Amino acid sequence: MNQGNSKEVVTDVAIIGAGPSGAVAAALLRKAGHSVLVLEREHFPRFSIGESLLPQSMAYLEEAGMLQAVVEAGFQFKNGAHFVHGERVSAFDFRDKHSAGWGTTYQVERATFDDILIRCAMQQGAEVRFGHTVLAMQTGDAPVLEVKDEAGDAYRVCARFVLDASGFGRVLPRLLNLEAPTRMPTRAAIFTHARDLNPPGVYDRNKILVAVHPEHRDVWYWMIPLAGGRVSVGCVAEASFLDVPEAEREAKLRALVRAEPTFAALVGDAPFLMPVRRIGGYAANVERLHGLGYALLGNAGEFLDPVFSSGVTIALRSAHLAVHTLAKQLNGATIDWSTAYDRPLRKGIDTFRAFVERWYTGELQDIIFYEDQTPSIRRMISAVLAGYAWDETNPYVAEPVRRLGTLHQTVLAMAGE
């Protein structure tokens, strides 16, 4: 990397954000021999939500040379998802799925997980500057970023390309006015970590637990077992359902936990280990995922909903696709980013969207809790839930809307409704 003078830095690729997509992109670019500068406004480790990974993520971590570090970190093992609605239960083992590939993964404390990934990228030669904020960008064949460090000193980063991996910060969508309406309703989540007081064997710690509210099918809970005797506990609903003053959030979440029988039994009055937090309005979209001299990764481009834990998987898939596309461009090829990156990435996002939308209408819940499931179809559903939303050998990826609609009608007919 050419430092130039103190007011200008020259690099092949500048990456905004040091989260999972930024870290994986940085590592892959270094493997391809390109200089990389990562600009991160915060300092790591730092708290982040999105703690339950999907098995599809493991392939991208392996490709980026990060898998050993993740495996050796001691995170909670994960092999599936357990769904509950009243007395109805349905568990999916992600090892039993239609698509080839990883069937297991981890449930992670993101502060540690994200720190591990960016340190791996640094070990591979990526330069990372923490506490540096991107203020503006000039697009073009040679994009320029205006950056400020914590001391208030400004400088320019001249790059051949910029990747925005800023997550919910959505730096380039804000600076370049790329925001677009999202089809997802305005939802919110309140959440915390709690002490896991359950003896071993009371429930399956190797699966995320998702429960539906007893009275509201569009309100759901998560319980994510973490290492060290902790669980992440949260509730997602339309924003108005969770609108209480900050001082009342703990009482609100505690009341919601007690209202759902399974969560009441497993969490109940267990001590909360941090203040109850709230995030809202997180669904996001953009007109396009790329432009002259830049591309958007992960949540910086589009975020759907936390219900199927797709966020990190989409982020890592976007890093993989973008870097393989960008490497060809940096080596002199002429690239159609819409064909090579935008449309392929959105294919999987649209698959997840079809599942998310039908979760909230109740159609997917009817499918998941149907007792007489066809094994082959169950494996197809399991594959999507495991993150394999780009495998078009799966009919529920190739045609998710039509297939889920037909399956739901079949379920209703078989159930006599």
Coordinates of C-alpha atoms in Angstrom, one line a residue:
M1 CA 0.0 0.0 0.0
N2 CA 1.3 3.4 -1.0
Q3 CA 1.0 5.8 2.0
G4 CA 1.9 8.9 -0.1
N5 CA 1.8 11.9 2.1
S6 CA -0.1 12.0 5.4
K7 CA -3.1 13.4 3.7
E8 CA -3.5 10.7 1.1
V9 CA -3.4 6.9 1.0
V10 CA -3.4 4.8 -2.1
T11 CA -4.7 1.2 -2.1
D12 CA -6.2 -1.3 -4.5
V13 CA -9.4 -1.7 -2.5
A14 CA -10.9 0.3 0.3
I15 CA -13.4 -1.5 2.5
I16 CA -15.8 0.4 4.7
G17 CA -16.5 -1.6 7.8
A18 CA -14.7 -4.4 9.6
G19 CA -17.7 -6.7 10.3
P20 CA -18.0 -10.2 8.8
S21 CA -18.4 -9.2 5.2
G22 CA -15.6 -6.7 5.4
A23 CA -13.3 -9.1 7.1
V24 CA -13.9 -11.9 4.7
A25 CA -13.7 -9.6 1.6
A26 CA -10.4 -8.3 2.9
A27 CA -8.9 -11.8 3.5
L28 CA -10.0 -13.0 0.0
L29 CA -8.6 -9.9 -1.7
R30 CA -5.3 -10.4 0.1
K31 CA -5.2 -14.0 -1.0
A32 CA -5.6 -12.7 -4.6
G33 CA -2.6 -10.4 -4.1
H34 CA -4.4 -7.0 -3.8
S35 CA -3.6 -4.3 -1.2
V36 CA -6.6 -3.6 1.1
L37 CA -7.4 -0.8 3.6
V38 CA -10.3 -1.4 6.0
L39 CA -11.9 1.7 7.6
E40 CA -13.9 1.0 10.7
R41 CA -15.5 3.8 12.8
E42 CA -15.7 1.7 16.0
H43 CA -13.1 -0.2 18.0
F44 CA -13.3 -4.0 18.3
P45 CA -14.4 -6.0 20.2
R46 CA -17.9 -4.4 20.1
F47 CA -21.4 -5.7 20.7
S48 CA -23.5 -6.7 17.7
I49 CA -26.7 -8.7 17.3
G50 CA -27.0 -11.6 14.8
E51 CA -25.6 -14.4 16.9
S52 CA -26.9 -17.6 15.3
L53 CA -24.9 -18.5 12.2
L54 CA -26.2 -20.8 9.3
P55 CA -24.1 -23.7 8.1
Q56 CA -23.7 -22.2 4.6
S57 CA -21.5 -19.6 6.2
M58 CA -18.8 -22.1 7.1
A59 CA -17.8 -22.5 3.4
Y60 CA -17.0 -18.8 3.1
L61 CA -15.1 -18.8 6.4
E62 CA -13.1 -21.7 5.2
E63 CA -12.4 -20.0 1.8
A64 CA -11.1 -16.9 3.7
G65 CA -8.7 -18.9 5.9
M66 CA -10.7 -18.2 9.0
L67 CA -12.3 -21.5 9.8
Q68 CA -9.7 -22.9 12.2
A69 CA -9.8 -19.7 14.3
V70 CA -13.6 -19.9 14.5
V71 CA -13.6 -23.6 15.4
E72 CA -11.0 -23.2 18.1
A73 CA -12.7 -20.2 19.7
G74 CA -15.1 -22.4 21.8
F75 CA -18.4 -21.1 20.5
Q76 CA -21.6 -23.0 21.1
F77 CA -22.1 -25.8 18.5
K78 CA -25.3 -25.5 16.3
N79 CA -26.9 -28.2 14.2
G80 CA -30.5 -26.9 13.6
A81 CA -33.5 -25.0 14.7
H82 CA -36.4 -25.9 17.0
F83 CA -39.8 -24.2 16.5
V84 CA -42.6 -24.0 19.1
H85 CA -46.1 -22.7 18.9
G86 CA -48.1 -23.6 22.0
E87 CA -48.0 -27.4 22.1
R88 CA -46.9 -27.7 18.5
V89 CA -43.2 -28.4 18.0
S90 CA -41.0 -29.0 14.9
A91 CA -37.2 -29.5 14.9
F92 CA -35.0 -29.3 11.9
D93 CA -31.6 -30.9 11.9
F94 CA -29.5 -29.0 9.3
R95 CA -27.4 -32.1 8.6
D96 CA -30.5 -33.7 7.0
K97 CA -30.9 -31.4 4.1
H98 CA -31.3 -31.4 0.3
S99 CA -28.1 -29.4 -0.5
A100 CA -24.6 -30.6 -0.2
G101 CA -22.3 -28.8 2.2
W102 CA -21.9 -28.0 5.9
G103 CA -24.8 -29.0 8.1
T104 CA -23.4 -27.6 11.4
T105 CA -22.1 -24.3 12.5
Y106 CA -21.9 -22.2 15.7
Q107 CA -23.9 -19.7 17.8
V108 CA -21.6 -16.9 18.6
E109 CA -21.1 -13.8 20.7
R110 CA -20.6 -11.4 17.9
A111 CA -18.1 -9.2 19.7
T112 CA -15.7 -12.1 19.9
F113 CA -16.6 -13.6 16.5
D114 CA -16.2 -10.3 14.6
D115 CA -13.0 -9.6 16.3
I116 CA -11.6 -13.0 15.4
L117 CA -12.5 -12.5 11.7
I118 CA -10.9 -9.1 11.3
R119 CA -7.8 -10.2 13.2
C120 CA -7.5 -13.1 10.7
A121 CA -7.8 -10.6 7.8
M122 CA -5.0 -8.5 9.4
Q123 CA -2.8 -11.6 9.8
Q124 CA -3.2 -12.1 6.0
G125 CA -1.9 -8.5 5.4
A126 CA -5.0 -6.3 5.4
E127 CA -4.5 -2.9 6.9
V128 CA -7.3 -2.0 9.3
R129 CA -7.8 1.4 10.8
F130 CA -10.2 1.5 13.8
G131 CA -11.8 4.7 14.9
H132 CA -11.8 6.1 11.3
T133 CA -15.0 7.5 9.8
V134 CA -15.8 7.8 6.1
L135 CA -17.4 11.3 5.5
A136 CA -17.8 11.4 1.7
M137 CA -17.0 9.6 -1.5
Q138 CA -16.2 10.6 -5.0
T139 CA -17.4 7.9 -7.4
G140 CA -15.6 7.0 -10.6
D141 CA -13.0 4.6 -12.1
A142 CA -10.7 5.8 -9.4
P143 CA -12.9 6.5 -6.4
V144 CA -11.8 8.7 -3.5
L145 CA -13.0 8.6 0.1
E146 CA -12.8 11.5 2.5
V147 CA -11.9 10.1 6.0
K148 CA -11.5 11.5 9.5
D149 CA -9.7 9.8 12.4
E150 CA -10.6 10.1 16.0
A151 CA -8.3 13.1 16.5
G152 CA -10.3 14.9 13.9
D153 CA -7.6 14.8 11.2
A154 CA -8.9 14.3 7.7
Y155 CA -7.3 12.5 4.8
R156 CA -8.1 11.0 1.4
V157 CA -8.1 7.3 0.4
C158 CA -7.6 6.8 -3.3
A159 CA -8.6 3.3 -4.4
R160 CA -9.2 1.3 -7.5
F161 CA -12.5 0.2 -6.0
V162 CA -14.6 0.6 -2.8
L163 CA -16.6 -2.1 -1.0
D164 CA -19.2 -0.9 1.5
A165 CA -19.4 -3.5 4.4
S166 CA -20.7 -1.0 6.9
G167 CA -23.8 -3.0 7.9
F168 CA -26.6 -1.1 9.5
G169 CA -24.4 2.0 9.3
R170 CA -25.2 1.9 5.5
V171 CA -22.5 4.5 4.7
L172 CA -22.6 4.6 0.9
P173 CA -26.4 4.3 0.7
R174 CA -26.6 7.4 2.9
L175 CA -23.8 9.3 1.2
L176 CA -24.8 8.5 -2.4
N177 CA -28.6 8.6 -1.8
L178 CA -29.1 4.9 -2.8
E179 CA -31.9 4.1 -0.4
A180 CA -35.0 2.4 -1.8
P181 CA -38.3 1.4 -0.2
T182 CA -38.4 -2.0 1.4
R183 CA -41.3 -4.4 1.1
M184 CA -40.9 -5.5 4.7
P185 CA -43.1 -3.9 7.4
T186 CA -41.5 -1.8 10.1
R187 CA -40.6 -4.3 12.8
A188 CA -38.5 -4.0 15.9
A189 CA -36.7 -6.3 18.3
I190 CA -36.0 -6.1 22.0
F191 CA -33.3 -8.4 23.4
T192 CA -30.7 -9.2 26.0
H193 CA -28.5 -11.9 27.3
A194 CA -29.7 -14.0 30.3
R195 CA -28.1 -16.6 32.6
D196 CA -29.0 -20.2 31.5
L197 CA -30.1 -21.8 34.7
N198 CA -31.3 -25.1 33.0
P199 CA -29.6 -28.3 33.9
P200 CA -28.0 -30.2 30.9
G201 CA -30.5 -32.1 28.8
V202 CA -33.6 -30.0 29.6
Y203 CA -33.5 -28.6 26.0
D204 CA -31.3 -29.0 23.0
R205 CA -28.5 -26.4 23.2
N206 CA -27.4 -27.3 19.8
K207 CA -30.4 -25.6 18.2
I208 CA -31.8 -22.1 18.1
L209 CA -35.2 -22.0 19.7
V210 CA -37.9 -20.0 17.9
A211 CA -41.3 -19.6 19.5
V212 CA -44.5 -18.0 18.2
H213 CA -46.5 -15.8 20.6
P214 CA -49.6 -17.6 22.0
E215 CA -52.0 -14.9 20.6
H216 CA -50.1 -13.1 17.8
R217 CA -48.7 -15.2 15.0
D218 CA -46.6 -12.3 13.7
V219 CA -44.8 -12.0 17.0
W220 CA -42.0 -14.4 17.7
Y221 CA -39.2 -15.1 20.2
W222 CA -35.6 -16.3 19.9
M223 CA -33.5 -18.1 22.4
I224 CA -29.9 -18.7 21.2
P225 CA -27.7 -20.8 23.5
L226 CA -24.2 -19.3 23.9
A227 CA -21.1 -20.6 25.4
G228 CA -20.4 -19.9 29.1
G229 CA -23.9 -20.6 30.4
R230 CA -25.6 -17.7 28.6
V231 CA -28.5 -17.4 26.2
S232 CA -29.5 -14.6 23.9
V233 CA -33.2 -13.9 24.3
G234 CA -35.3 -11.5 22.2
C235 CA -38.7 -10.8 20.8
V236 CA -39.6 -9.5 17.3
A237 CA -42.9 -7.7 16.4
E238 CA -44.2 -4.7 14.6
A239 CA -42.6 -1.7 16.1
S240 CA -45.7 -0.4 17.9
F241 CA -46.1 -3.7 19.8
L242 CA -42.8 -3.1 21.5
D243 CA -43.0 0.7 21.9
V244 CA -42.3 1.4 25.6
P245 CA -40.0 3.9 27.2
E246 CA -36.4 2.7 27.6
A247 CA -36.9 2.4 31.4
E248 CA -39.7 -0.1 30.8
R249 CA -38.0 -2.4 28.2
E250 CA -36.8 -4.9 30.8
A251 CA -40.3 -5.3 32.2
K252 CA -41.7 -5.6 28.7
L253 CA -39.3 -8.3 27.7
R254 CA -39.8 -10.1 31.0
A255 CA -43.6 -10.0 30.5
L256 CA -43.3 -11.3 27.0
V257 CA -41.1 -14.2 28.1
R258 CA -43.5 -15.2 30.8
A259 CA -46.4 -15.1 28.3
E260 CA -44.9 -17.9 26.2
P261 CA -45.0 -21.3 28.0
T262 CA -41.8 -22.7 26.7
F263 CA -39.8 -19.5 27.3
A264 CA -41.5 -19.1 30.7
A265 CA -40.1 -22.5 31.6
L266 CA -36.6 -22.1 30.1
V267 CA -36.0 -18.4 30.8
G268 CA -38.6 -17.3 33.3
D269 CA -36.9 -15.1 36.0
A270 CA -33.3 -15.9 35.0
P271 CA -31.2 -12.9 35.5
F272 CA -30.7 -10.6 32.6
L273 CA -26.9 -10.0 32.1
M274 CA -27.1 -6.7 30.2
P275 CA -29.6 -3.9 29.7
V276 CA -32.4 -4.8 27.3
R277 CA -31.7 -3.2 23.9
R278 CA -34.0 -2.3 21.1
I279 CA -33.4 -2.1 17.3
G280 CA -36.1 -1.0 14.9
G281 CA -36.6 -0.1 11.3
Y282 CA -33.8 -2.5 10.4
A283 CA -35.3 -3.8 7.1
A284 CA -33.5 -2.0 4.3
N285 CA -33.1 -2.0 0.5
V286 CA -31.3 -0.1 -2.3
E287 CA -32.0 0.6 -5.9
R288 CA -28.8 -1.3 -6.9
L289 CA -26.0 -3.1 -5.2
H290 CA -23.2 -1.5 -7.3
G291 CA -22.1 1.6 -9.1
L292 CA -19.1 3.2 -10.8
G293 CA -16.2 2.2 -8.5
Y294 CA -18.1 0.6 -5.7
A295 CA -20.3 -2.3 -4.5
L296 CA -22.4 -2.9 -1.4
L297 CA -22.0 -5.9 0.8
G298 CA -24.4 -7.5 3.3
N299 CA -26.6 -5.3 5.3
A300 CA -25.2 -2.2 3.7
G301 CA -27.2 -3.3 0.7
E302 CA -30.2 -5.1 1.9
F303 CA -31.5 -6.6 5.2
L304 CA -34.7 -8.6 5.5
D305 CA -35.5 -9.8 9.0
P306 CA -33.8 -11.8 11.8
V307 CA -36.3 -14.7 11.8
F308 CA -34.1 -17.2 9.9
S309 CA -30.7 -15.8 10.9
S310 CA -29.9 -15.0 7.3
G311 CA -28.0 -11.8 7.9
V312 CA -24.4 -13.1 8.3
T313 CA -24.9 -15.7 5.6
I314 CA -26.0 -13.0 3.1
A315 CA -23.1 -10.8 4.2
L316 CA -20.5 -13.6 3.6
R317 CA -22.1 -14.7 0.3
S318 CA -21.9 -11.1 -0.9
A319 CA -18.3 -10.8 0.1
H320 CA -17.5 -14.0 -1.8
L321 CA -19.4 -12.9 -4.9
A322 CA -18.1 -9.4 -4.9
V323 CA -14.4 -10.3 -4.5
H324 CA -14.5 -13.0 -7.2
T325 CA -16.1 -10.4 -9.5
L326 CA -13.7 -7.6 -8.5
A327 CA -10.6 -9.7 -8.9
K328 CA -11.4 -10.2 -12.6
Q329 CA -12.0 -6.5 -13.0
L330 CA -8.7 -5.6 -11.2
N331 CA -6.9 -8.0 -13.6
G332 CA -8.3 -6.1 -16.6
A333 CA -11.5 -7.8 -17.5
T334 CA -14.6 -5.8 -18.4
I335 CA -17.3 -6.7 -15.9
D336 CA -21.1 -6.4 -16.0
W337 CA -21.7 -6.1 -12.2
S338 CA -25.5 -6.6 -12.6
T339 CA -25.0 -10.0 -14.2
A340 CA -22.0 -11.1 -12.2
Y341 CA -22.9 -9.8 -8.7
D342 CA -26.3 -8.0 -8.3
R343 CA -28.7 -10.6 -9.8
P344 CA -26.9 -13.7 -8.4
L345 CA -26.8 -12.2 -4.9
R346 CA -30.5 -11.1 -5.0
K347 CA -31.6 -14.6 -6.1
G348 CA -30.7 -15.9 -2.7
I349 CA -32.1 -12.8 -0.9
D350 CA -35.4 -13.3 -2.7
T351 CA -35.5 -16.9 -1.6
F352 CA -35.1 -15.8 2.0
R353 CA -37.6 -13.0 1.5
A354 CA -40.2 -15.6 0.3
F355 CA -39.7 -17.6 3.4
V356 CA -39.7 -14.5 5.7
E357 CA -42.9 -13.1 4.2
R358 CA -44.7 -16.4 4.6
W359 CA -43.5 -16.8 8.1
Y360 CA -45.4 -13.6 9.1
T361 CA -48.5 -14.4 7.2
G362 CA -48.6 -17.8 8.9
E363 CA -48.3 -19.9 5.8
L364 CA -44.7 -21.1 6.5
Q365 CA -45.7 -21.7 10.1
D366 CA -48.5 -24.0 8.9
I367 CA -45.9 -25.8 6.8
I368 CA -43.3 -26.1 9.5
F369 CA -45.7 -27.4 12.1
Y370 CA -47.5 -29.8 9.8
E371 CA -47.1 -33.2 11.4
D372 CA -47.1 -35.5 8.3
Q373 CA -44.2 -33.9 6.4
T374 CA -42.8 -35.6 3.2
P375 CA -39.2 -36.4 4.0
S376 CA -37.8 -35.1 0.6
I377 CA -39.7 -31.8 0.9
R378 CA -38.7 -31.5 4.5
R379 CA -35.0 -31.8 3.4
M380 CA -35.6 -29.0 0.8
I381 CA -37.0 -26.7 3.5
S382 CA -34.2 -27.6 5.9
A383 CA -31.6 -26.7 3.2
V384 CA -33.0 -23.2 2.9
L385 CA -33.2 -22.8 6.7
A386 CA -29.5 -23.9 6.8
G387 CA -28.7 -21.0 4.4
Y388 CA -28.5 -22.8 1.0
A389 CA -30.7 -20.2 -0.6
W390 CA -28.6 -20.1 -3.8
D391 CA -28.8 -23.9 -4.6
E392 CA -31.2 -23.9 -7.6
T393 CA -31.3 -27.7 -7.6
N394 CA -33.7 -27.1 -4.7
P395 CA -37.2 -26.4 -6.1
Y396 CA -37.9 -24.1 -3.1
V397 CA -34.9 -22.0 -4.3
A398 CA -35.7 -22.2 -8.0
E399 CA -39.3 -21.1 -7.5
P400 CA -39.8 -20.3 -3.8
V401 CA -43.0 -18.3 -4.2
R402 CA -44.9 -20.8 -6.3
R403 CA -43.6 -23.9 -4.5
L404 CA -44.4 -22.5 -1.0
G405 CA -47.8 -21.5 -2.2
T406 CA -48.6 -24.9 -3.6
L407 CA -47.2 -26.6 -0.5
H408 CA -49.3 -24.5 1.8
Q409 CA -52.5 -25.3 -0.1
T410 CA -51.6 -29.0 0.1
V411 CA -51.0 -28.8 3.8
L412 CA -54.3 -27.0 4.4
A413 CA -56.1 -29.6 2.3
M414 CA -54.5 -32.6 4.1
A415 CA -55.3 -31.0 7.4
G416 CA -58.9 -30.6 6.3
E417 CA -59.0 -26.8 6.5

